[in-house]
PDB file of C-alpha atoms in Angstrom:
ATOM      1  CA  ILE E  13      97.948 118.815  97.629  1.00 67.00           C
ATOM      2  CA  LEU E  14      94.082 119.575  99.699  1.00 71.00           C
ATOM      3  CA  GLN E  15      91.967 121.049  96.829  1.00 74.00           C
ATOM      4  CA  LYS E  16      88.637 122.491  98.892  1.00 82.00           C
ATOM      5  CA  GLY E  17      85.480 122.219  97.536  1.00 86.00           C
ATOM      6  CA  HIS E  18      83.984 120.893  94.367  1.00 87.00           C
ATOM      7  CA  GLN E  19      86.401 119.627  91.601  1.00 88.00           C
ATOM      8  CA  ASP E  20      85.338 118.754  88.126  1.00 89.00           C
ATOM      9  CA  PHE E  21      86.740 115.582  86.539  1.00 87.00           C
ATOM     10  CA  ASP E  22      89.032 117.313  83.845  1.00 91.00           C
ATOM     11  CA  THR E  23      90.316 119.434  86.880  1.00 90.00           C
ATOM     12  CA  LEU E  24      90.996 116.136  88.877  1.00 89.00           C
ATOM     13  CA  VAL E  25      92.165 113.893  85.920  1.00 91.00           C
ATOM     14  CA  PRO E  26      96.205 115.328  86.197  1.00 91.00           C
ATOM     15  CA  PHE E  27      95.918 114.412  89.918  1.00 90.00           C
ATOM     16  CA  TYR E  28      94.377 110.722  89.520  1.00 91.00           C
ATOM     17  CA  LYS E  29      97.193 110.303  86.734  1.00 91.00           C
ATOM     18  CA  LEU E  30      99.873 111.335  88.844  1.00 90.00           C
ATOM     19  CA  ALA E  31      98.998 109.420  92.058  1.00 92.00           C
ATOM     20  CA  ASP E  32     100.655 106.288  93.331  1.00 92.00           C
ATOM     21  CA  LEU E  33      97.385 105.487  95.178  1.00 94.00           C
ATOM     22  CA  CYS E  34      93.987 106.241  95.885  1.00 94.00           C
ATOM     23  CA  VAL E  35      92.617 105.863  99.133  1.00 94.00           C
ATOM     24  CA  VAL E  36      88.904 105.763  99.626  1.00 94.00           C
ATOM     25  CA  SER E  37      88.531 104.835 103.200  1.00 92.00           C
ATOM     26  CA  SER E  38      84.734 105.191 103.731  1.00 86.00           C
ATOM     27  CA  LEU E  39      83.176 103.853 106.919  1.00 86.00           C
ATOM     28  CA  HIS E  40      80.061 103.473 105.020  1.00 80.00           C
ATOM     29  CA  ASP E  41      79.291 103.372 101.654  1.00 75.00           C
ATOM     30  CA  GLY E  42      80.194 106.386  99.964  1.00 72.00           C
ATOM     31  CA  MET E  43      82.931 107.762  97.362  1.00 77.00           C
ATOM     32  CA  ASN E  44      82.357 104.855  94.793  1.00 85.00           C
ATOM     33  CA  LEU E  45      82.663 107.725  91.866  1.00 87.00           C
ATOM     34  CA  VAL E  46      86.558 108.586  93.279  1.00 90.00           C
ATOM     35  CA  ALA E  47      87.420 105.178  93.097  1.00 93.00           C
ATOM     36  CA  LYS E  48      85.803 105.055  89.436  1.00 93.00           C
ATOM     37  CA  GLU E  49      87.306 107.926  88.221  1.00 92.00           C
ATOM     38  CA  PHE E  50      90.775 106.752  89.713  1.00 95.00           C
ATOM     39  CA  VAL E  51      90.691 103.723  87.546  1.00 95.00           C
ATOM     40  CA  ALA E  52      89.438 105.107  84.183  1.00 92.00           C
ATOM     41  CA  ALA E  53      91.771 108.384  84.837  1.00 92.00           C
ATOM     42  CA  SER E  54      94.856 105.786  85.283  1.00 87.00           C
ATOM     43  CA  SER E  55      95.754 105.382  81.487  1.00 81.00           C
ATOM     44  CA  ASN E  56      99.289 105.323  82.384  1.00 83.00           C
ATOM     45  CA  ASP E  57      98.903 101.710  83.996  1.00 88.00           C
ATOM     46  CA  ARG E  58     100.249 102.819  87.283  1.00 91.00           C
ATOM     47  CA  GLY E  59      98.510 103.343  90.725  1.00 95.00           C
ATOM     48  CA  VAL E  60      96.916 101.290  92.949  1.00 97.00           C
ATOM     49  CA  LEU E  61      93.248 101.630  94.736  1.00 97.00           C
ATOM     50  CA  VAL E  62      92.771 101.090  97.920  1.00 97.00           C
ATOM     51  CA  LEU E  63      89.188 100.610  99.102  1.00 96.00           C
ATOM     52  CA  SER E  64      87.066 100.439 102.580  1.00 95.00           C
ATOM     53  CA  PRO E  65      85.148  96.955 102.490  1.00 95.00           C
ATOM     54  CA  PHE E  66      82.201  99.504 103.383  1.00 94.00           C
ATOM     55  CA  THR E  67      82.278 101.062  99.694  1.00 92.00           C
ATOM     56  CA  GLY E  68      79.961  99.439  97.097  1.00 88.00           C
ATOM     57  CA  SER E  69      82.848  99.638  94.874  1.00 92.00           C
ATOM     58  CA  ALA E  70      84.681  97.230  96.629  1.00 93.00           C
ATOM     59  CA  ARG E  71      82.215  94.376  95.645  1.00 91.00           C
ATOM     60  CA  GLU E  72      82.579  95.575  92.247  1.00 91.00           C
ATOM     61  CA  LEU E  73      86.196  96.742  91.828  1.00 95.00           C
ATOM     62  CA  GLU E  74      87.902  92.891  93.181  1.00 95.00           C
ATOM     63  CA  GLN E  75      91.598  93.898  92.173  1.00 97.00           C
ATOM     64  CA  ALA E  76      91.650  96.986  94.486  1.00 97.00           C
ATOM     65  CA  LEU E  77      93.168  96.303  98.062  1.00 98.00           C
ATOM     66  CA  VAL E  78      90.281  95.972 100.634  1.00 97.00           C
ATOM     67  CA  VAL E  79      91.080  96.757 103.900  1.00 97.00           C
ATOM     68  CA  ASN E  80      88.857  97.909 107.021  1.00 96.00           C
ATOM     69  CA  PRO E  81      89.491 101.402 107.973  1.00 95.00           C
ATOM     70  CA  TYR E  82      89.049 100.316 111.509  1.00 96.00           C
ATOM     71  CA  ASP E  83      91.971  98.010 111.351  1.00 97.00           C
ATOM     72  CA  THR E  84      94.840 100.410 111.514  1.00 96.00           C
ATOM     73  CA  GLU E  85      97.536  97.800 111.445  1.00 97.00           C
ATOM     74  CA  ALA E  86      96.023  96.316 108.483  1.00 97.00           C
ATOM     75  CA  PHE E  87      95.412  99.823 106.724  1.00 97.00           C
ATOM     76  CA  ALA E  88      99.162 100.329 107.025  1.00 97.00           C
ATOM     77  CA  ASP E  89      99.943  96.798 105.723  1.00 98.00           C
ATOM     78  CA  ALA E  90      97.650  97.512 102.695  1.00 97.00           C
ATOM     79  CA  LEU E  91      99.578 101.308 101.818  1.00 97.00           C
ATOM     80  CA  HIS E  92     102.858  99.271 102.464  1.00 98.00           C
ATOM     81  CA  GLN E  93     101.625  96.881  99.733  1.00 98.00           C
ATOM     82  CA  ALA E  94     100.323  99.347  97.279  1.00 97.00           C
ATOM     83  CA  LEU E  95     103.372 101.825  97.754  1.00 97.00           C
ATOM     84  CA  SER E  96     105.462  98.698  96.858  1.00 97.00           C
ATOM     85  CA  MET E  97     103.520  96.871  94.317  1.00 97.00           C
ATOM     86  CA  PRO E  98     105.499  95.651  91.246  1.00 97.00           C
ATOM     87  CA  ALA E  99     104.352  98.194  87.976  1.00 96.00           C
ATOM     88  CA  ASP E 100     103.091  94.885  85.938  1.00 97.00           C
ATOM     89  CA  GLU E 101     100.904  94.025  88.977  1.00 97.00           C
ATOM     90  CA  GLN E 102      99.416  97.288  88.862  1.00 97.00           C
ATOM     91  CA  LYS E 103      99.038  97.423  85.534  1.00 96.00           C
ATOM     92  CA  ALA E 104      97.284  94.016  85.551  1.00 97.00           C
ATOM     93  CA  ARG E 105      95.354  95.408  88.480  1.00 97.00           C
ATOM     94  CA  LEU E 106      94.206  98.538  86.601  1.00 96.00           C
ATOM     95  CA  GLU E 107      93.449  96.682  83.322  1.00 95.00           C
ATOM     96  CA  ARG E 108      90.663  94.347  84.598  1.00 96.00           C
ATOM     97  CA  MET E 109      89.299  97.271  86.911  1.00 96.00           C
ATOM     98  CA  ARG E 110      89.263  99.547  83.910  1.00 94.00           C
ATOM     99  CA  ARG E 111      87.359  96.667  81.628  1.00 94.00           C
ATOM    100  CA  ARG E 112      85.006  96.574  84.887  1.00 93.00           C
ATOM    101  CA  VAL E 113      84.281 100.373  84.992  1.00 92.00           C
ATOM    102  CA  SER E 114      84.230 100.571  81.283  1.00 90.00           C
ATOM    103  CA  GLU E 115      81.459  97.350  81.074  1.00 89.00           C
ATOM    104  CA  ASN E 116      79.569  98.874  84.019  1.00 84.00           C
ATOM    105  CA  ASN E 117      78.449 102.205  82.869  1.00 80.00           C
ATOM    106  CA  ILE E 118      75.121 103.965  83.033  1.00 83.00           C
ATOM    107  CA  TYR E 119      73.483 102.348  80.040  1.00 87.00           C
ATOM    108  CA  ARG E 120      74.146  99.151  81.508  1.00 84.00           C
ATOM    109  CA  TRP E 121      72.704 100.046  84.894  1.00 84.00           C
ATOM    110  CA  ALA E 122      69.902 101.332  83.027  1.00 90.00           C
ATOM    111  CA  GLU E 123      69.446  98.059  81.195  1.00 91.00           C
ATOM    112  CA  SER E 124      69.540  96.187  84.406  1.00 88.00           C
ATOM    113  CA  ILE E 125      66.819  98.396  85.903  1.00 91.00           C
ATOM    114  CA  LEU E 126      64.397  97.725  82.523  1.00 92.00           C
ATOM    115  CA  GLU E 127      65.281  94.105  82.410  1.00 92.00           C
ATOM    116  CA  ASP E 128      64.238  94.174  86.100  1.00 91.00           C
ATOM    117  CA  VAL E 129      60.975  95.760  85.342  1.00 92.00           C
ATOM    118  CA  VAL E 130      60.084  93.514  82.551  1.00 91.00           C
ATOM    119  CA  GLU E 131      60.418  90.610  84.953  1.00 90.00           C
ATOM    120  CA  LEU E 132      57.975  91.959  87.296  1.00 90.00           C
ATOM    121  CA  ALA E 133      55.664  92.669  84.953  1.00 88.00           C
ATOM    122  CA  ASP E 134      56.023  89.134  83.554  1.00 85.00           C
ATOM    123  CA  ALA E 135      55.795  87.794  86.874  1.00 85.00           C
ATOM    124  CA  ASN E 136      52.889  89.787  87.660  1.00 85.00           C
ATOM    125  CA  THR E 137      50.932  89.123  84.411  1.00 85.00           C
ATOM    126  CA  LEU E 138      51.731  85.302  85.944  1.00 82.00           C
ATOM    127  CA  LEU E 139      50.403  85.773  88.940  1.00 83.00           C
ATOM    128  CA  ASN E 140      47.251  87.402  87.639  1.00 83.00           C
ATOM    129  CA  GLY E 141      46.495  84.299  85.628  1.00 78.00           C
ATOM    130  CA  GLY E 142      47.810  86.147  82.132  1.00 68.00           C
ATOM    131  CA  ALA E 143      45.443  88.811  83.028  1.00 59.00           C
ATOM    132  CA  GLY E 144      47.864  91.570  82.773  1.00 51.00           C
ATOM    133  CA  ALA E 145      48.483  93.958  85.180  1.00 49.00           C
TER     134      ALA E 145
END
């Protein structure tokens, strides 16, 4: 089903739930939100995420199948593996990825940035002999 134009998350959820797999084959970093939305929407514990190693989410969602989109044979093998993956393995992979997506939300991201700012301020204070920034 080709959906042209922007689709909001609520419109996409039923498609994510029906999908046997989600392929994010970016040639450079991108579409990380699509990968995470697929994982978050997969409450029926079925479906396989196939990611390009060039996506940022491939480093975070380690239970996805990661395949170089330039390697057509490996890509075909990954699609076959995804479509023939046993249901219990799909469930286990999705559960771990859902946990990761849940933990690494916008609040954790903001907290991490603020922690980095505090560390930099502390380092700056030390470099300036305790005189402050």
